[in-house]
mmCIF file of C-alpha atoms and ligand atoms in Angstrom:
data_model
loop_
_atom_site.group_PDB
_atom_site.id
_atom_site.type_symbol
_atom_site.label_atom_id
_atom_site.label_comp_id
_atom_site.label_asym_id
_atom_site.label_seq_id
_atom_site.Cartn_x
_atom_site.Cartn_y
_atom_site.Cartn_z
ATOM 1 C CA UNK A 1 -80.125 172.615 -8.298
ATOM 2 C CA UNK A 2 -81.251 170.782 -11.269
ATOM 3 C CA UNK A 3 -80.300 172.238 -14.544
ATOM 4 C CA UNK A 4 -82.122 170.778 -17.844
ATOM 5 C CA UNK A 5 -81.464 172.226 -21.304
ATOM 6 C CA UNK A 6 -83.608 171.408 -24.083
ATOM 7 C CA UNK A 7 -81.797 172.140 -27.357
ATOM 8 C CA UNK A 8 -81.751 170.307 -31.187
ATOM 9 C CA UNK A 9 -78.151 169.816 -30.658
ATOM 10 C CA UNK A 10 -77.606 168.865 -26.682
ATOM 11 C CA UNK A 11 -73.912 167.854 -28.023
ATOM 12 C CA UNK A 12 -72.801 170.990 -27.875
ATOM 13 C CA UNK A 13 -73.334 171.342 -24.297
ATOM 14 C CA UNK A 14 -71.538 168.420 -23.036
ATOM 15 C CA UNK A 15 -68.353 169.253 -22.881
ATOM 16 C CA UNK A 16 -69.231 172.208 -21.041
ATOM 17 C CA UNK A 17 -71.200 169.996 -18.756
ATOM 18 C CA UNK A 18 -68.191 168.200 -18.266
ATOM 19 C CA UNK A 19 -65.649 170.521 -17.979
ATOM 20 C CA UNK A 20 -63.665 170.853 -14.312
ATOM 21 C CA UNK A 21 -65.414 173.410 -12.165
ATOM 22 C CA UNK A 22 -69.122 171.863 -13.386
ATOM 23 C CA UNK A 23 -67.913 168.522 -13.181
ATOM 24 C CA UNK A 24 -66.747 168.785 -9.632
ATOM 25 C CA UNK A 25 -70.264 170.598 -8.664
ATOM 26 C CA UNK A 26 -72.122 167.925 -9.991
ATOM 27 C CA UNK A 27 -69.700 165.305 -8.096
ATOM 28 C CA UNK A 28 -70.617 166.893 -4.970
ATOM 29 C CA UNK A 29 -73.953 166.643 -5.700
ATOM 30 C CA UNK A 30 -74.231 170.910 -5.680
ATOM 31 C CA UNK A 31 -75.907 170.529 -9.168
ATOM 32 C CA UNK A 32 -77.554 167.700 -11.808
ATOM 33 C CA UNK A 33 -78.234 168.073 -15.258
ATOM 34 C CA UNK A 34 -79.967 166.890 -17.658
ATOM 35 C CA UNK A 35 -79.639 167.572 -21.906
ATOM 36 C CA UNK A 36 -82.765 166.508 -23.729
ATOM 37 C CA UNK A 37 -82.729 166.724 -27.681
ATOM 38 C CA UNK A 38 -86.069 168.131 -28.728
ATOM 39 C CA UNK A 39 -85.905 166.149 -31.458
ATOM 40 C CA UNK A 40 -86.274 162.983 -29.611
ATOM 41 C CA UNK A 41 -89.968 164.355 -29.268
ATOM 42 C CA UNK A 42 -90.838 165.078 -32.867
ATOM 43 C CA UNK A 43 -93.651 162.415 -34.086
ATOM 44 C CA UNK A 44 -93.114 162.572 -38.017
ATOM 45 C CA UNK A 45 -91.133 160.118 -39.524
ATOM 46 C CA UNK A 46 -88.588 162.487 -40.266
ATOM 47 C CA UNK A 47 -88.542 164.289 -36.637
ATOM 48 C CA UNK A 48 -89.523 167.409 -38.502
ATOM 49 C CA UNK A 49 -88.945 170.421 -35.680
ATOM 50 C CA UNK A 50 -89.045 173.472 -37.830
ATOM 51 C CA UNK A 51 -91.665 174.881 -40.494
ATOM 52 C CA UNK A 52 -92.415 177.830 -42.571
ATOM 53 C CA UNK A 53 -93.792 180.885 -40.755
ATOM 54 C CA UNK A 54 -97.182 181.935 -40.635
ATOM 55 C CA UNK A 55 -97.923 185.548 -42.710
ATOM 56 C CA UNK A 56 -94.427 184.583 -44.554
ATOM 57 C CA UNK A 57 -90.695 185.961 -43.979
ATOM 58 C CA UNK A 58 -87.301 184.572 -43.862
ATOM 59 C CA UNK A 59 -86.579 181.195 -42.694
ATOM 60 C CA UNK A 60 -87.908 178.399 -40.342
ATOM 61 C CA UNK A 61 -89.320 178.581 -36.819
ATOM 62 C CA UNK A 62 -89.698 175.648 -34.132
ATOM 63 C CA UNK A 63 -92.516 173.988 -34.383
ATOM 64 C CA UNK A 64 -94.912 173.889 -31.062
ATOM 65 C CA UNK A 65 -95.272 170.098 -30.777
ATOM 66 C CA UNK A 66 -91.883 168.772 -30.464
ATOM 67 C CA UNK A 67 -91.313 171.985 -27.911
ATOM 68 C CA UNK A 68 -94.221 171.097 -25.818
ATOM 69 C CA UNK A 69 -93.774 167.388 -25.666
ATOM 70 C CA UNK A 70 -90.241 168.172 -24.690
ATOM 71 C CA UNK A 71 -91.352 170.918 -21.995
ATOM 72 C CA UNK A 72 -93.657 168.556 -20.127
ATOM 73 C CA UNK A 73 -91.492 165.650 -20.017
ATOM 74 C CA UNK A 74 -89.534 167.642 -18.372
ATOM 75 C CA UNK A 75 -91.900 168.874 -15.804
ATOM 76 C CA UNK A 76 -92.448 172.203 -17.471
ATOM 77 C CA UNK A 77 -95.012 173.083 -15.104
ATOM 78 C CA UNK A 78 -93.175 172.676 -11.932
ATOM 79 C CA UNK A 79 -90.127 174.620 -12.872
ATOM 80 C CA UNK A 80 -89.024 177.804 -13.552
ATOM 81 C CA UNK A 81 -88.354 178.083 -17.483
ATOM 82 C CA UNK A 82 -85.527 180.190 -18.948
ATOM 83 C CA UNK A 83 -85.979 181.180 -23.023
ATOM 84 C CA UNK A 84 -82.741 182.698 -24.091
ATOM 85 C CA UNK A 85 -83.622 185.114 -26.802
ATOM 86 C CA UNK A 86 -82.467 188.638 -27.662
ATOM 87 C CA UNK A 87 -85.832 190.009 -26.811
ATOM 88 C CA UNK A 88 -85.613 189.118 -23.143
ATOM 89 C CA UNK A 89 -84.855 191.005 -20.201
ATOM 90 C CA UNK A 90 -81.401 191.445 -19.955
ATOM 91 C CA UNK A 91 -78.935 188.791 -18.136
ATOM 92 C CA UNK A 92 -77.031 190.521 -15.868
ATOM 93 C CA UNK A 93 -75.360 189.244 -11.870
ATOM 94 C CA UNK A 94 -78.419 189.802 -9.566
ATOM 95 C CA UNK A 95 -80.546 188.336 -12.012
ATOM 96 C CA UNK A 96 -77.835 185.333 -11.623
ATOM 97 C CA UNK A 97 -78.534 185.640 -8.208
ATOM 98 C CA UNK A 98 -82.040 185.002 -8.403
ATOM 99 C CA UNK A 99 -82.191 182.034 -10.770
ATOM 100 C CA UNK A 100 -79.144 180.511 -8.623
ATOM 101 C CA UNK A 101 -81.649 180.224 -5.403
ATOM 102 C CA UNK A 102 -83.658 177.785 -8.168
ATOM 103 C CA UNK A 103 -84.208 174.159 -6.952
ATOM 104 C CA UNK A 104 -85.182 173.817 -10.865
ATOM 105 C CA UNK A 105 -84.091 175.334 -13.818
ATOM 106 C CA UNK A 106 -85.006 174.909 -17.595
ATOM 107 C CA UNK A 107 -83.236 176.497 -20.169
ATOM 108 C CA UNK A 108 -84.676 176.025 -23.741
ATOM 109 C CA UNK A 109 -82.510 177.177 -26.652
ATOM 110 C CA UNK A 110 -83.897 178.190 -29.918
ATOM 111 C CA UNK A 111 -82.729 177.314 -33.189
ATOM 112 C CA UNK A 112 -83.837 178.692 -36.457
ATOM 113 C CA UNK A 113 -85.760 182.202 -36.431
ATOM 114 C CA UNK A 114 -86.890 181.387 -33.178
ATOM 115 C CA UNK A 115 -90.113 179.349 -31.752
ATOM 116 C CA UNK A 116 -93.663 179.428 -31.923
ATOM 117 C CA UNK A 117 -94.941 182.145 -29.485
ATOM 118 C CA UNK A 118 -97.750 180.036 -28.124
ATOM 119 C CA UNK A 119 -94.960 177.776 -26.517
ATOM 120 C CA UNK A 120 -93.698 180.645 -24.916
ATOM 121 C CA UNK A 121 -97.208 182.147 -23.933
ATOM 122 C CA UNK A 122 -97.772 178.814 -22.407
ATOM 123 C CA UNK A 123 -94.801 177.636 -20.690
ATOM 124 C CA UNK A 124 -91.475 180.185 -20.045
ATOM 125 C CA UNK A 125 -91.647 182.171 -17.357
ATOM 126 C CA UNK A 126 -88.260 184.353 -18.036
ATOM 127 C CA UNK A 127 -87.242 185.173 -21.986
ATOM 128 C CA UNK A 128 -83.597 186.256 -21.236
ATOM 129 C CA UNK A 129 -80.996 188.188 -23.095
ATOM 130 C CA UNK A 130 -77.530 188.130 -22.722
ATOM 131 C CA UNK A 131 -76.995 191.077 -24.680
ATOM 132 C CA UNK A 132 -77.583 193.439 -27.448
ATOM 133 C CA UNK A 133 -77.119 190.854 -30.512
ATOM 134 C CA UNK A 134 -78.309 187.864 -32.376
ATOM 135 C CA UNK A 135 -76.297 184.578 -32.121
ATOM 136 C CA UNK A 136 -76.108 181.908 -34.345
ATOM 137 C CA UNK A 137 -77.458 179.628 -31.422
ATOM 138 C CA UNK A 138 -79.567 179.436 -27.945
ATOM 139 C CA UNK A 139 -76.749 176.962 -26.898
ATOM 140 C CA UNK A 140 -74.149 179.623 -26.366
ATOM 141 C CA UNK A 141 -76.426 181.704 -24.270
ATOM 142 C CA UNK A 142 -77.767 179.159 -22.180
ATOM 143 C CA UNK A 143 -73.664 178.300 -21.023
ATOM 144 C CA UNK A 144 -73.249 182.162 -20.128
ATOM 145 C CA UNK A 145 -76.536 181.753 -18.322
ATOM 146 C CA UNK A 146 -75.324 178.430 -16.608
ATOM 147 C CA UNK A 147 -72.090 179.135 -16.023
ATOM 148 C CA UNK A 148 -73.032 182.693 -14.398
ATOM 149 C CA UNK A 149 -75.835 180.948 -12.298
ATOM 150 C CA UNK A 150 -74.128 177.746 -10.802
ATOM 151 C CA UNK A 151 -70.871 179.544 -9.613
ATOM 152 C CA UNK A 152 -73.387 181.524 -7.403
ATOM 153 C CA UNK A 153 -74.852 178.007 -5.895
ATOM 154 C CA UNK A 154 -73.477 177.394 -2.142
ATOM 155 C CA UNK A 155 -70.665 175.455 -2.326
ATOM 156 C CA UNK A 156 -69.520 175.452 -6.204
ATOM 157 C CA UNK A 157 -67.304 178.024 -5.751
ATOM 158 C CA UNK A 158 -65.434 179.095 -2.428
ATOM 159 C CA UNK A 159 -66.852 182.606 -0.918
ATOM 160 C CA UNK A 160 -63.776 184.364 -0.673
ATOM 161 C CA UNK A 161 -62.669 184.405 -4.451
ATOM 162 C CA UNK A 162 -66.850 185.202 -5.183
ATOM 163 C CA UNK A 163 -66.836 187.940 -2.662
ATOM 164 C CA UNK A 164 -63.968 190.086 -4.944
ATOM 165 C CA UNK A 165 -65.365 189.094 -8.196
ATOM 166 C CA UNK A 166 -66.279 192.016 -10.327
ATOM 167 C CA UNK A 167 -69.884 192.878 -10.063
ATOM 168 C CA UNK A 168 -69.792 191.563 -6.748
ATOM 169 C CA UNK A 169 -70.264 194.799 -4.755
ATOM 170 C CA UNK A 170 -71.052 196.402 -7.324
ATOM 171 C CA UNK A 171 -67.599 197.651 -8.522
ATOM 172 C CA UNK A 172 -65.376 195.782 -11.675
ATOM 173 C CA UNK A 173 -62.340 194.041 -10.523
ATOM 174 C CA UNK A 174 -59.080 195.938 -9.444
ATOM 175 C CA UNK A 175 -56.088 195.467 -12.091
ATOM 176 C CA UNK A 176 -54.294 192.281 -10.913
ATOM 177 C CA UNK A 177 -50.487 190.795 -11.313
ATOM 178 C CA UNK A 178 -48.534 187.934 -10.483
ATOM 179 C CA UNK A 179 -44.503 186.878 -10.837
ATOM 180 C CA UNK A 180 -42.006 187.696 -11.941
ATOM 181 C CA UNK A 181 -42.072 191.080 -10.566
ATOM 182 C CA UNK A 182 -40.510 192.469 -14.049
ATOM 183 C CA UNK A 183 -42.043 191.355 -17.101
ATOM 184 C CA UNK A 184 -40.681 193.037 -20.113
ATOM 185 C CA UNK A 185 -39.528 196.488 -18.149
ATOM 186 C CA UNK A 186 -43.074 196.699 -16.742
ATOM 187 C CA UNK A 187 -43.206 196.642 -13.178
ATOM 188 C CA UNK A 188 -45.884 195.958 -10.495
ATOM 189 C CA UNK A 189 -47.087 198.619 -8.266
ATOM 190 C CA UNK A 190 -45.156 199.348 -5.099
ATOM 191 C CA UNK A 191 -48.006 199.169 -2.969
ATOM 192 C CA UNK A 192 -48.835 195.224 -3.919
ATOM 193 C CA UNK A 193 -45.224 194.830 -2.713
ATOM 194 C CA UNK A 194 -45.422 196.430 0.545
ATOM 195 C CA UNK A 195 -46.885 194.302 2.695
ATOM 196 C CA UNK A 196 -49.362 197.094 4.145
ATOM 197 C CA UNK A 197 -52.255 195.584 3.727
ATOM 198 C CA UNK A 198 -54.667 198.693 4.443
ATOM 199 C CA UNK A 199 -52.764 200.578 1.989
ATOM 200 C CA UNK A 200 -53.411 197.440 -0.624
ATOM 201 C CA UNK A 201 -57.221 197.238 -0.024
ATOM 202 C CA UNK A 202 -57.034 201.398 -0.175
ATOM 203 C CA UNK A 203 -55.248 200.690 -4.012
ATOM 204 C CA UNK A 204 -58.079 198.244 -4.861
ATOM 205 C CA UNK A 205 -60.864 200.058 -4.029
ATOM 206 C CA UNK A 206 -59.739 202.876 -6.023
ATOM 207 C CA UNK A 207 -58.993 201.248 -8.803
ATOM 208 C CA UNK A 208 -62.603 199.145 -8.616
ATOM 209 C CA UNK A 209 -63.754 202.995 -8.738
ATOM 210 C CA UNK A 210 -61.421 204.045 -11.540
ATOM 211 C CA UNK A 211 -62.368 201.206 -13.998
ATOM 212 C CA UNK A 212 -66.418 201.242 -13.225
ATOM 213 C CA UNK A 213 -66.227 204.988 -13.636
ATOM 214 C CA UNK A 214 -64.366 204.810 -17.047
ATOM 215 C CA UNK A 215 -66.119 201.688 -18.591
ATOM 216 C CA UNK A 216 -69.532 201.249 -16.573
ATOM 217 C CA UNK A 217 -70.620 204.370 -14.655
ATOM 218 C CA UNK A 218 -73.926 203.009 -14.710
ATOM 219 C CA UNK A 219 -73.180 200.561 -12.511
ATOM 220 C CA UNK A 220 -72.694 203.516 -9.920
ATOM 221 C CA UNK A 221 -76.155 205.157 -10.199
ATOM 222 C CA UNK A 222 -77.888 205.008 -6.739
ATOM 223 C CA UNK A 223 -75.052 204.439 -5.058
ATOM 224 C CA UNK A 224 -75.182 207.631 -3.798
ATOM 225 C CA UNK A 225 -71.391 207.960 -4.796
ATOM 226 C CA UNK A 226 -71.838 209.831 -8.198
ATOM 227 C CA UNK A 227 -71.419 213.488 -6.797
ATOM 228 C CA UNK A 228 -68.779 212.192 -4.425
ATOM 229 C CA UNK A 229 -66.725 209.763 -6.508
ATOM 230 C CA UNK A 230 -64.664 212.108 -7.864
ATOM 231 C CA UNK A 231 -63.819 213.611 -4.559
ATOM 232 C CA UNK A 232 -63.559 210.082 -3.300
ATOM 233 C CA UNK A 233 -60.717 209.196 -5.527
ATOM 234 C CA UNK A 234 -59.252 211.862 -5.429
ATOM 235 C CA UNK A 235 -59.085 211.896 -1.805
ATOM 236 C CA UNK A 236 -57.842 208.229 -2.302
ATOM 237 C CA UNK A 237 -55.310 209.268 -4.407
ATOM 238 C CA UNK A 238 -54.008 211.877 -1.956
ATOM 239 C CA UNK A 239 -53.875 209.442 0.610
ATOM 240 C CA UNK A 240 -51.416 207.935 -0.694
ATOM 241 C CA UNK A 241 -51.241 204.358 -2.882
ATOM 242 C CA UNK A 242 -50.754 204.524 -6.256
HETATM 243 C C1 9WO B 301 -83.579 185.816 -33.223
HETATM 244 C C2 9WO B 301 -83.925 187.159 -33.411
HETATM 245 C C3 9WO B 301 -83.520 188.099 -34.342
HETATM 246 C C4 9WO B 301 -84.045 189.388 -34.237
HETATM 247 C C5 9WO B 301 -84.948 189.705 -33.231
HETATM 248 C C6 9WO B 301 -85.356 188.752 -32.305
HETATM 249 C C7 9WO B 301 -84.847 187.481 -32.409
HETATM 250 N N1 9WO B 301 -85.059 186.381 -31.630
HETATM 251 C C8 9WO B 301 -84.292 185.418 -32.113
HETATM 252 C C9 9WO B 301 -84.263 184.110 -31.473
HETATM 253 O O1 9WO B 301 -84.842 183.898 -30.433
HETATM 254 N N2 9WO B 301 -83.524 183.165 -32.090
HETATM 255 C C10 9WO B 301 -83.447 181.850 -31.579
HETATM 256 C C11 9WO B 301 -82.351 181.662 -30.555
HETATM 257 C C12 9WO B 301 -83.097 180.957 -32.671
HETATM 258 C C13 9WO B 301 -81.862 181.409 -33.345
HETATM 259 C C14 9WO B 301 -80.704 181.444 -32.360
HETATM 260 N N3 9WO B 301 -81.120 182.040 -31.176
HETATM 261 C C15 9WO B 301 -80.549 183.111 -30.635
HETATM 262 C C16 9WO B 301 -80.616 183.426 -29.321
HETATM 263 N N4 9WO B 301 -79.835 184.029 -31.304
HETATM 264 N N5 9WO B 301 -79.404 184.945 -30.407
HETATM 265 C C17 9WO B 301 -79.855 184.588 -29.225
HETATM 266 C C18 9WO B 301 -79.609 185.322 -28.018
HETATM 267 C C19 9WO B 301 -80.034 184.810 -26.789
HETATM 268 C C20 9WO B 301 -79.800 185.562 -25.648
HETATM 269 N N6 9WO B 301 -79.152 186.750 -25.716
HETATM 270 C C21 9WO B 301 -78.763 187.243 -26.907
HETATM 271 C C22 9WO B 301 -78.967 186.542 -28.077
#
């Protein structure tokens, strides 16, 4: 997969570009990348990208030249092309998914109050949020969006570890320790310790069930579990494990 961001300040992005587990992908070839600076495509002397909006309010918006410019140089038209903005639909791990199975992705991050709506209307195909708030910055979106997407690309990341992520499956992740067996007169559960490892997997399904159930029951509707998941954990529970 090719990844290019268009942003006013690309710098941002390259550490995280270059950090291990993206640097490694891109060694193998698994993903490319490219950071363009809109600003490179401004035409005014002073690489103006922002002006006063139309009908008045607060602050600046991006102008459309710049933005286009920027979008067709980088084959706009050919690609799929992610807006991160907290109007969009919202970011979540099948949409991950989807954009993963990309051969090209561009992400353009806004800046200002935003950016003119007849870029949008022309060229993105997906406004995306991450969430239920304003940023200071596209640029920190677009990383949760790229570092979500590439981990799901063949390869990047090995299956087994991606297989008992939260979200995969559905469920959030099992409570997890490591040594020393004591830390600070807290204990780890018996059952990690036993060596029976039907009666671990037992543990960690229940507790995927616990946690989704007490922080994100949606993520059990359609399951068909919801008028059984009590009875299903506590049937868990019974059989033994902690
Ligand atoms: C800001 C804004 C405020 C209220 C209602 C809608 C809004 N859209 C934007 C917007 O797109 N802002 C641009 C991108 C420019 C300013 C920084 N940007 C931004 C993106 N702030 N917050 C986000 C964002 C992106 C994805 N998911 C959540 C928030």
């Amino acid at each position: 997969m090719n990844i290019t961001i268009l942003s006013l300040f690309p710098e941002i992005l390259r550490g995280f570009f270059e950090s291990s587990i993206m640097a490694r992908a891109v060694e193998r070839g698994l993903v490319s990348y490219t950071l363009t600076d809109i600003r490179d495509y401004a035409t005014d002397k002073h690489r103006k990208c922002d002006d006063e909006l139309f009908g008045g309010g607060p602050g600046m918006l991006m102008k459309p030249e710049p933005l286009s410019a920027a979008l067709e140089a980088a084959g706009a038209r050919q690609a799929r092309v992610v807006y991160v903005s907290p109007g969009g639909r919202l970011f979540n791990q099948a949409y991950a998914g989807e954009l993963a199975h990309e051969e090209r992705l561009i992400l353009l991050c806004g800046r200002y109050e935003g950016i003119d709506q007849r870029v949008i209307d022309t060229y993105v195909t997906d406004e995306v949020s991450i969430g239920d708030y304003v940023l200071s910055s596209g640029e920190v979106a677009a990383m949760v969006l790229v570092d979500a997407i590439y981990r799901l690309i063949p390869g990047v990341i090995t299956g087994e570890s991606l297989e008992e992520e939260s979200f995969e499956g559905g469920l959030l992740e099992y409570p997890q320790y490591t040594r020393p067996a004591l830390y600070d007169s807290m204990t780890v559960p018996d059952v990690l310790v036993s060596g029976h490892h039907a009666n671990i997997a037992r543990w960690r399904f229940k507790k995927r069930l616990e946690k989704t159930l007490l922080y994100r029951p949606d993520l059990l509707q359609g399951k068909g579990l919801e008028g059984d998941l009590r009875a299903l954990i506590k049937e868990l529970t019974e059989q033994g494990g902690e």
